[in-house]
Amino acid sequence: MPTLTQLLEEMIQKKATDLHLTAGVPPVYRIDGELIRSNYEILTTQAVEQLAYSILNDRQKKKFEMELELDLAFGIHGLSRFRGNCFLQRSCVAMALRVIPWEIRSFAQLGLPPIMA
């Protein structure tokens, strides 16, 4: 089983915007709006929980266990920033993560019309 850092590194390499971790399927990347399964093995309930908990501190773990949902943000030095959500899906821990680039892009780089600036 890959580590969460390995999955996030692959996410950046593939230019994916999102990573979805759910029991019963391999890790899934969102690339150009399409959900694409990775070549990793199917994730077990325990594997997803281990991946999710690997980035949570004790306070976040307690909050998640009480509320059964948690929004979070974190950065990995030299890689990128990420925001995500831990939640229960079919009574199992699941997680969705989105990459937030270090560099803030300009309106022109985003393809927004000048009137928006």
Backbone as a printed PyTorch tensor [residue, N CA C, xyz], in Angstrom:
tensor([[[  0.8500,  -1.1790,   0.0000],
         [  0.0000,   0.0000,   0.0000],
         [  0.8980,   1.2450,   0.0000]],

        [[  0.5990,   2.2030,  -0.8480],
         [  1.3910,   3.4400,  -0.8770],
         [  1.0950,   4.2940,   0.3580]],

        [[  2.0180,   5.1760,   0.6700],
         [  1.7670,   6.1550,   1.7290],
         [  0.9560,   7.3040,   1.1410]],

        [[  0.3910,   8.1160,   2.0130],
         [ -0.3620,   9.2690,   1.5240],
         [  0.5620,  10.2220,   0.7730]],

        [[  1.7750,  10.3970,   1.2600],
         [  2.7230,  11.2710,   0.5610],
         [  3.0020,  10.7530,  -0.8450]],

        [[  3.1640,   9.4520,  -1.0020],
         [  3.3870,   8.8770,  -2.3390],
         [  2.1950,   9.1450,  -3.2490]],

        [[  0.9840,   9.0030,  -2.7210],
         [ -0.2170,   9.2690,  -3.5250],
         [ -0.2930,  10.7450,  -3.9160]],

        [[  0.0580,  11.6270,  -2.9990],
         [  0.0220,  13.0620,  -3.2980],
         [  1.1050,  13.4460,  -4.2990]],

        [[  2.2690,  12.8240,  -4.2050],
         [  3.3260,  13.0700,  -5.1960],
         [  2.8660,  12.6330,  -6.5800]],

        [[  2.2180,  11.4710,  -6.6500],
         [  1.7010,  10.9890,  -7.9360],
         [  0.5960,  11.9110,  -8.4430]],

        [[ -0.2050,  12.4170,  -7.5300],
         [ -1.2720,  13.3560,  -7.8880],
         [ -0.6810,  14.5720,  -8.6030]],

        [[  0.4010,  15.1200,  -8.0600],
         [  1.0600,  16.2780,  -8.6610],
         [  1.6550,  15.9030, -10.0190]],

        [[  2.3240,  14.7560, -10.1000],
         [  2.9420,  14.3100, -11.3560],
         [  1.9070,  14.1570, -12.4630]],

        [[  0.7260,  13.6510, -12.1010],
         [ -0.3250,  13.4100, -13.0910],
         [ -1.1580,  14.6610, -13.3770]],

        [[ -0.8360,  15.7610, -12.6710],
         [ -1.5930,  17.0080, -12.7970],
         [ -3.0660,  16.8150, -12.4290]],

        [[ -3.3040,  15.9670, -11.4490],
         [ -4.6590,  15.7370, -10.9530],
         [ -5.0460,  16.8750, -10.0170]],

        [[ -6.3320,  17.1700,  -9.9550],
         [ -6.8090,  18.2030,  -9.0400],
         [ -7.2640,  17.6120,  -7.7160]],

        [[ -7.7040,  16.3570,  -7.7440],
         [ -8.2700,  15.7340,  -6.5520],
         [ -7.7820,  14.3020,  -6.4010]],

        [[ -7.8050,  13.8480,  -5.1550],
         [ -7.5240,  12.4560,  -4.8190],
         [ -8.6640,  11.9730,  -3.9440]],

        [[ -9.2800,  10.8500,  -4.3120],
         [-10.3900,  10.2740,  -3.5570],
         [ -9.9560,   8.9290,  -2.9920]],

        [[-10.1280,   8.7640,  -1.6860],
         [ -9.7800,   7.5180,  -1.0120],
         [-11.0400,   6.9310,  -0.3960]],

        [[-11.4480,   5.7770,  -0.9070],
         [-12.6670,   5.1100,  -0.4760],
         [-12.4160,   3.6140,  -0.4190]],

        [[-12.9120,   2.9630,   0.6030],
         [-12.7630,   1.5110,   0.7110],
         [-13.4930,   0.8210,  -0.4390]],

        [[-12.8760,  -0.2310,  -0.9600],
         [-13.5100,  -1.0240,  -2.0150],
         [-13.0600,  -0.6870,  -3.4150]],

        [[-12.2930,   0.3830,  -3.5720],
         [-11.7450,   0.7640,  -4.8820],
         [-10.3120,   1.2530,  -4.6780]],

        [[ -9.5000,   1.2320,  -5.7400],
         [ -8.1530,   1.8060,  -5.5970],
         [ -8.2450,   3.3250,  -5.4390]],

        [[ -7.1630,   3.9850,  -5.0380],
         [ -7.1850,   5.4500,  -5.0090],
         [ -7.5940,   5.9970,  -6.3820]],

        [[ -8.3840,   7.0600,  -6.3730],
         [ -8.9220,   7.6330,  -7.6080],
         [ -8.4650,   9.0860,  -7.7290]],

        [[ -7.9600,   9.4450,  -8.9130],
         [ -7.5360,  10.8170,  -9.2000],
         [ -8.5590,  11.4810, -10.1130]],

        [[ -8.7440,  12.7910,  -9.9240],
         [ -9.5520,  13.5710, -10.8710],
         [ -8.5630,  14.2990, -11.7740]],

        [[ -8.5700,  13.9190, -13.0510],
         [ -7.6670,  14.5070, -14.0350],
         [ -8.5120,  15.0590, -15.1740]],

        [[ -8.3830,  16.3490, -15.4340],
         [ -9.1830,  17.0160, -16.4720],
         [-10.6700,  16.7290, -16.2990]],

        [[-11.1240,  16.7240, -15.0530],
         [-12.5360,  16.5290, -14.7620],
         [-13.0010,  15.0860, -14.7590]],

        [[-12.1240,  14.1570, -15.1030],
         [-12.4900,  12.7380, -15.1600],
         [-11.9310,  11.9830, -13.9720]],

        [[-12.7280,  11.0950, -13.3850],
         [-12.2470,  10.2520, -12.2960],
         [-11.5140,   9.0550, -12.8850]],

        [[-10.2420,   8.9020, -12.5010],
         [ -9.4050,   7.8450, -13.0660],
         [ -8.8120,   7.0280, -11.9310]],

        [[ -9.0870,   5.7290, -11.9590],
         [ -8.5460,   4.8350, -10.9340],
         [ -7.0440,   4.6850, -11.1080]],

        [[ -6.3490,   4.6720,  -9.9890],
         [ -4.8990,   4.4480, -10.0210],
         [ -4.6300,   2.9620, -10.2400]],

        [[ -3.3710,   2.6320, -10.4200],
         [ -2.9790,   1.2360, -10.6180],
         [ -2.7020,   0.5110,  -9.3080]],

        [[ -2.9540,   1.1770,  -8.1920],
         [ -2.7530,   0.5360,  -6.8900],
         [ -3.8650,  -0.4700,  -6.6250]],

        [[ -3.6360,  -1.3130,  -5.6360],
         [ -4.6470,  -2.3110,  -5.2860],
         [ -5.8470,  -1.6460,  -4.6150]],

        [[ -6.9200,  -2.3870,  -4.5400],
         [ -8.1500,  -1.9030,  -3.9100],
         [ -7.8690,  -1.5940,  -2.4410]],

        [[ -8.3650,  -0.4620,  -1.9790],
         [ -8.1580,  -0.0490,  -0.5960],
         [ -9.1410,  -0.7450,   0.3390]],

        [[ -8.6310,  -1.2270,   1.4500],
         [ -9.4920,  -1.7920,   2.4850],
         [ -9.9660,  -0.6650,   3.3940]],

        [[-10.9520,  -0.9600,   4.2130],
         [-11.4290,   0.0070,   5.1990],
         [-10.2820,   0.4570,   6.0970]],

        [[ -9.4750,  -0.5110,   6.5380],
         [ -8.3560,  -0.2050,   7.4250],
         [ -7.3040,   0.6530,   6.7140]],

        [[ -7.0590,   0.3830,   5.4490],
         [ -6.0610,   1.1450,   4.6870],
         [ -6.4810,   2.6070,   4.5480]],

        [[ -7.7460,   2.8460,   4.2390],
         [ -8.2280,   4.2300,   4.0960],
         [ -8.1240,   4.9580,   5.4310]],

        [[ -8.5210,   4.2850,   6.4950],
         [ -8.4340,   4.9040,   7.8170],
         [ -6.9800,   5.2320,   8.1660]],

        [[ -6.0770,   4.3160,   7.8680],
         [ -4.6540,   4.5430,   8.1410],
         [ -4.1250,   5.7300,   7.3300]],

        [[ -4.4850,   5.8100,   6.0530],
         [ -4.0490,   6.9250,   5.2080],
         [ -4.5960,   8.2520,   5.7300]],

        [[ -5.8750,   8.2760,   6.0590],
         [ -6.5020,   9.5120,   6.5390],
         [ -5.8910,   9.9500,   7.8680]],

        [[ -5.7680,   9.0300,   8.7930],
         [ -5.2620,   9.3710,  10.1220],
         [ -3.7820,   9.7380,  10.1010]],

        [[ -3.0800,   9.3920,   9.0380],
         [ -1.6460,   9.6810,   8.9690],
         [ -1.3420,  11.1760,   8.9210]],

        [[ -2.3230,  11.9940,   8.5570],
         [ -2.0790,  13.4410,   8.4960],
         [ -2.8540,  14.2180,   9.5520]],

        [[ -3.6340,  13.5190,  10.3690],
         [ -4.4210,  14.2030,  11.3930],
         [ -3.6620,  14.2560,  12.7090]],

        [[ -3.7480,  15.3980,  13.3880],
         [ -3.1960,  15.4620,  14.7420],
         [ -4.2490,  14.9410,  15.7190]],

        [[ -3.9040,  14.8350,  16.9880],
         [ -4.8250,  14.2650,  17.9780],
         [ -6.1290,  15.0450,  18.0770]],

        [[ -6.0390,  16.3670,  18.0270],
         [ -7.2500,  17.2020,  18.1060],
         [ -8.1710,  16.9380,  16.9150]],

        [[ -7.5770,  16.8480,  15.7220],
         [ -8.3710,  16.5840,  14.5210],
         [ -9.0000,  15.1920,  14.5740]],

        [[ -8.2650,  14.2150,  15.0560],
         [ -8.8140,  12.8540,  15.1740],
         [-10.0200,  12.8380,  16.1000]],

        [[ -9.8970,  13.5040,  17.2440],
         [-11.0130,  13.5520,  18.1980],
         [-12.2250,  14.2430,  17.5850]],

        [[-11.9780,  15.3620,  16.9050],
         [-13.0840,  16.1000,  16.2780],
         [-13.7660,  15.2350,  15.2220]],

        [[-12.9680,  14.5510,  14.4020],
         [-13.5440,  13.6850,  13.3760],
         [-14.3800,  12.5730,  14.0060]],

        [[-13.8740,  11.9550,  15.0480],
         [-14.5880,  10.8530,  15.6910],
         [-15.8740,  11.3120,  16.3630]],

        [[-15.9350,  12.5810,  16.7840],
         [-17.1570,  13.1140,  17.3910],
         [-18.1630,  13.5690,  16.3400]],

        [[-17.6730,  14.2400,  15.2900],
         [-18.5690,  14.8450,  14.3040],
         [-18.7260,  14.0210,  13.0330]],

        [[-17.8640,  13.0190,  12.8500],
         [-17.8890,  12.1220,  11.6850],
         [-17.6500,  12.8530,  10.3680]],

        [[-17.0230,  14.0160,  10.4590],
         [-16.6410,  14.7930,   9.2840],
         [-15.5860,  15.7970,   9.7300]],

        [[-14.6480,  16.1000,   8.8400],
         [-13.5920,  17.0370,   9.1980],
         [-13.0460,  17.7030,   7.9490]],

        [[-13.0190,  19.0300,   7.9480],
         [-12.3430,  19.7870,   6.8990],
         [-10.9390,  20.0890,   7.3920]],

        [[ -9.9620,  20.0080,   6.4990],
         [ -8.5900,  20.2440,   6.9080],
         [ -7.7820,  20.8390,   5.7750]],

        [[ -6.6450,  21.4070,   6.1440],
         [ -5.6920,  21.9370,   5.1680],
         [ -4.2960,  21.6620,   5.7130]],

        [[ -3.3650,  21.3710,   4.8020],
         [ -1.9910,  21.0980,   5.2110],
         [ -1.0810,  21.2920,   4.0150]],

        [[  0.1950,  21.3860,   4.2810],
         [  1.1840,  21.5120,   3.2200],
         [  2.2830,  20.4940,   3.4140]],

        [[  2.8890,  20.0920,   2.3220],
         [  4.0560,  19.2110,   2.3660],
         [  5.1860,  19.9840,   1.7120]],

        [[  6.2060,  20.2840,   2.5080],
         [  7.3240,  21.0970,   2.0390],
         [  7.9050,  20.5190,   0.7470]],

        [[  8.0550,  21.3830,  -0.2470],
         [  8.6210,  20.9680,  -1.5210],
         [  7.6290,  20.3030,  -2.4570]],

        [[  6.3920,  20.1210,  -2.0230],
         [  5.3940,  19.4680,  -2.8750],
         [  4.2560,  20.4310,  -3.2020]],

        [[  3.3760,  20.6770,  -2.2520],
         [  2.2550,  21.5830,  -2.4740],
         [  1.4640,  21.7330,  -1.1880]],

        [[  0.4000,  22.5220,  -1.2730],
         [ -0.5840,  22.6240,  -0.1970],
         [ -1.8030,  21.8240,  -0.6320]],

        [[ -2.5790,  21.3850,   0.3500],
         [ -3.7590,  20.5770,   0.0700],
         [ -4.8660,  20.9680,   1.0350]],

        [[ -6.0840,  20.8180,   0.5700],
         [ -7.2280,  20.9190,   1.4740],
         [ -8.0390,  19.6590,   1.2680]],

        [[ -8.7590,  19.2840,   2.3080],
         [ -9.4770,  18.0290,   2.1780],
         [-10.6270,  17.9010,   3.1420]],

        [[-11.2830,  16.7680,   3.0230],
         [-12.4210,  16.4490,   3.8610],
         [-12.3710,  14.9660,   4.1820]],

        [[-12.4470,  14.6490,   5.4740],
         [-12.6170,  13.2640,   5.9280],
         [-14.0920,  13.0990,   6.2590]],

        [[-14.6460,  11.9730,   5.9120],
         [-16.0680,  11.7510,   6.1440],
         [-16.3350,  10.2540,   6.2150]],

        [[-17.5440,   9.8930,   6.6000],
         [-17.9410,   8.4920,   6.5940],
         [-18.7550,   8.2160,   5.3440]],

        [[-18.4200,   7.1350,   4.6860],
         [-19.1610,   6.6950,   3.5090],
         [-19.4260,   5.2110,   3.6980]],

        [[-20.6900,   4.8360,   3.7370],
         [-21.0800,   3.4470,   4.0030],
         [-20.4330,   2.9460,   5.2970]],

        [[-20.4590,   3.7810,   6.3210],
         [-19.9130,   3.4870,   7.6520],
         [-18.4070,   3.2750,   7.6740]],

        [[-17.7060,   3.7290,   6.6400],
         [-16.2470,   3.6130,   6.5660],
         [-15.6400,   5.0000,   6.3700]],

        [[-14.4360,   5.1800,   6.8980],
         [-13.7210,   6.4420,   6.6990],
         [-13.3980,   6.6030,   5.2170]],

        [[-13.6030,   7.7960,   4.7000],
         [-13.2430,   8.1340,   3.3210],
         [-12.6180,   9.5250,   3.3510]],

        [[-11.9100,   9.8620,   2.2850],
         [-11.2340,  11.1550,   2.2490],
         [-11.1530,  11.6650,   0.8240]],

        [[-11.3350,  12.9690,   0.6710],
         [-11.1370,  13.6320,  -0.6170],
         [-10.1630,  14.7760,  -0.3820]],

        [[ -9.1360,  14.8590,  -1.2220],
         [ -8.1170,  15.8980,  -1.1020],
         [ -7.9890,  16.6600,  -2.4080]],

        [[ -7.7520,  17.9550,  -2.3080],
         [ -7.5570,  18.8050,  -3.4870],
         [ -6.2300,  19.5350,  -3.3440]],

        [[ -5.5080,  19.6130,  -4.4450],
         [ -4.2270,  20.3230,  -4.4370],
         [ -4.4760,  21.8270,  -4.5340]],

        [[ -3.7360,  22.5800,  -3.7460],
         [ -3.7810,  24.0400,  -3.7730],
         [ -2.3600,  24.4890,  -4.1190]],

        [[ -2.1310,  24.9910,  -5.3230],
         [ -0.7660,  25.3470,  -5.7310],
         [ -0.1430,  26.4080,  -4.8160]],

        [[  1.1730,  26.3150,  -4.6380],
         [  1.8990,  27.3240,  -3.8570],
         [  1.7730,  28.6840,  -4.5280]],

        [[  1.8620,  28.6800,  -5.8490],
         [  1.8580,  29.9140,  -6.6240],
         [  0.4230,  30.3420,  -6.9060]],

        [[  0.1170,  31.5910,  -6.5810],
         [ -1.2140,  32.1210,  -6.8750],
         [ -1.2040,  32.6130,  -8.3160]],

        [[ -2.0850,  32.0400,  -9.1320],
         [ -2.1120,  32.3920, -10.5520],
         [ -2.8790,  33.6920, -10.7770]],

        [[ -2.4890,  34.4030, -11.8210],
         [ -3.1340,  35.6760, -12.1670],
         [ -4.4820,  35.4060, -12.8390]],

        [[ -5.2790,  36.4590, -12.9580],
         [ -6.5650,  36.3390, -13.6430],
         [ -6.3540,  35.8640, -15.0790]],

        [[ -5.3270,  36.3950, -15.7420],
         [ -5.0450,  36.0040, -17.1310],
         [ -4.6660,  34.5260, -17.2130]],

        [[ -3.8390,  34.0500, -16.2730],
         [ -3.4460,  32.6400, -16.2750],
         [ -4.6440,  31.7300, -16.0460]],

        [[ -5.6190,  32.2320, -15.3030],
         [ -6.8270,  31.4550, -15.0460],
         [ -7.8220,  31.5350, -16.2000]],

        [[ -7.5470,  32.4080, -17.1660],
         [ -8.4380,  32.5530, -18.3160],
         [ -9.6880,  33.3580, -18.0100]],

        [[ -9.6350,  34.1870, -16.9750],
         [-10.7880,  35.0030, -16.6110],
         [-10.7940,  36.2870, -17.4310]],

        [[-11.9670,  36.8090, -17.7650],
         [-12.0350,  38.0400, -18.5580],
         [-11.4980,  39.2290, -17.7590]],

        [[-10.9420,  40.2330, -18.4530],
         [-10.3660,  41.4110, -17.7870],
         [-11.3400,  42.1220, -16.8530]],

        [[-12.6210,  42.0510, -17.1610],
         [-13.6110,  42.7380, -16.3190],
         [-13.6390,  42.1680, -14.8980]],

        [[-13.1990,  40.9280, -14.7420],
         [-13.1820,  40.2860, -13.4240],
         [-12.0490,  40.8260, -12.5470]],

        [[-11.0100,  41.3770, -13.1790],
         [ -9.8600,  41.8840, -12.4130],
         [-10.2800,  43.1370, -11.7300]]])
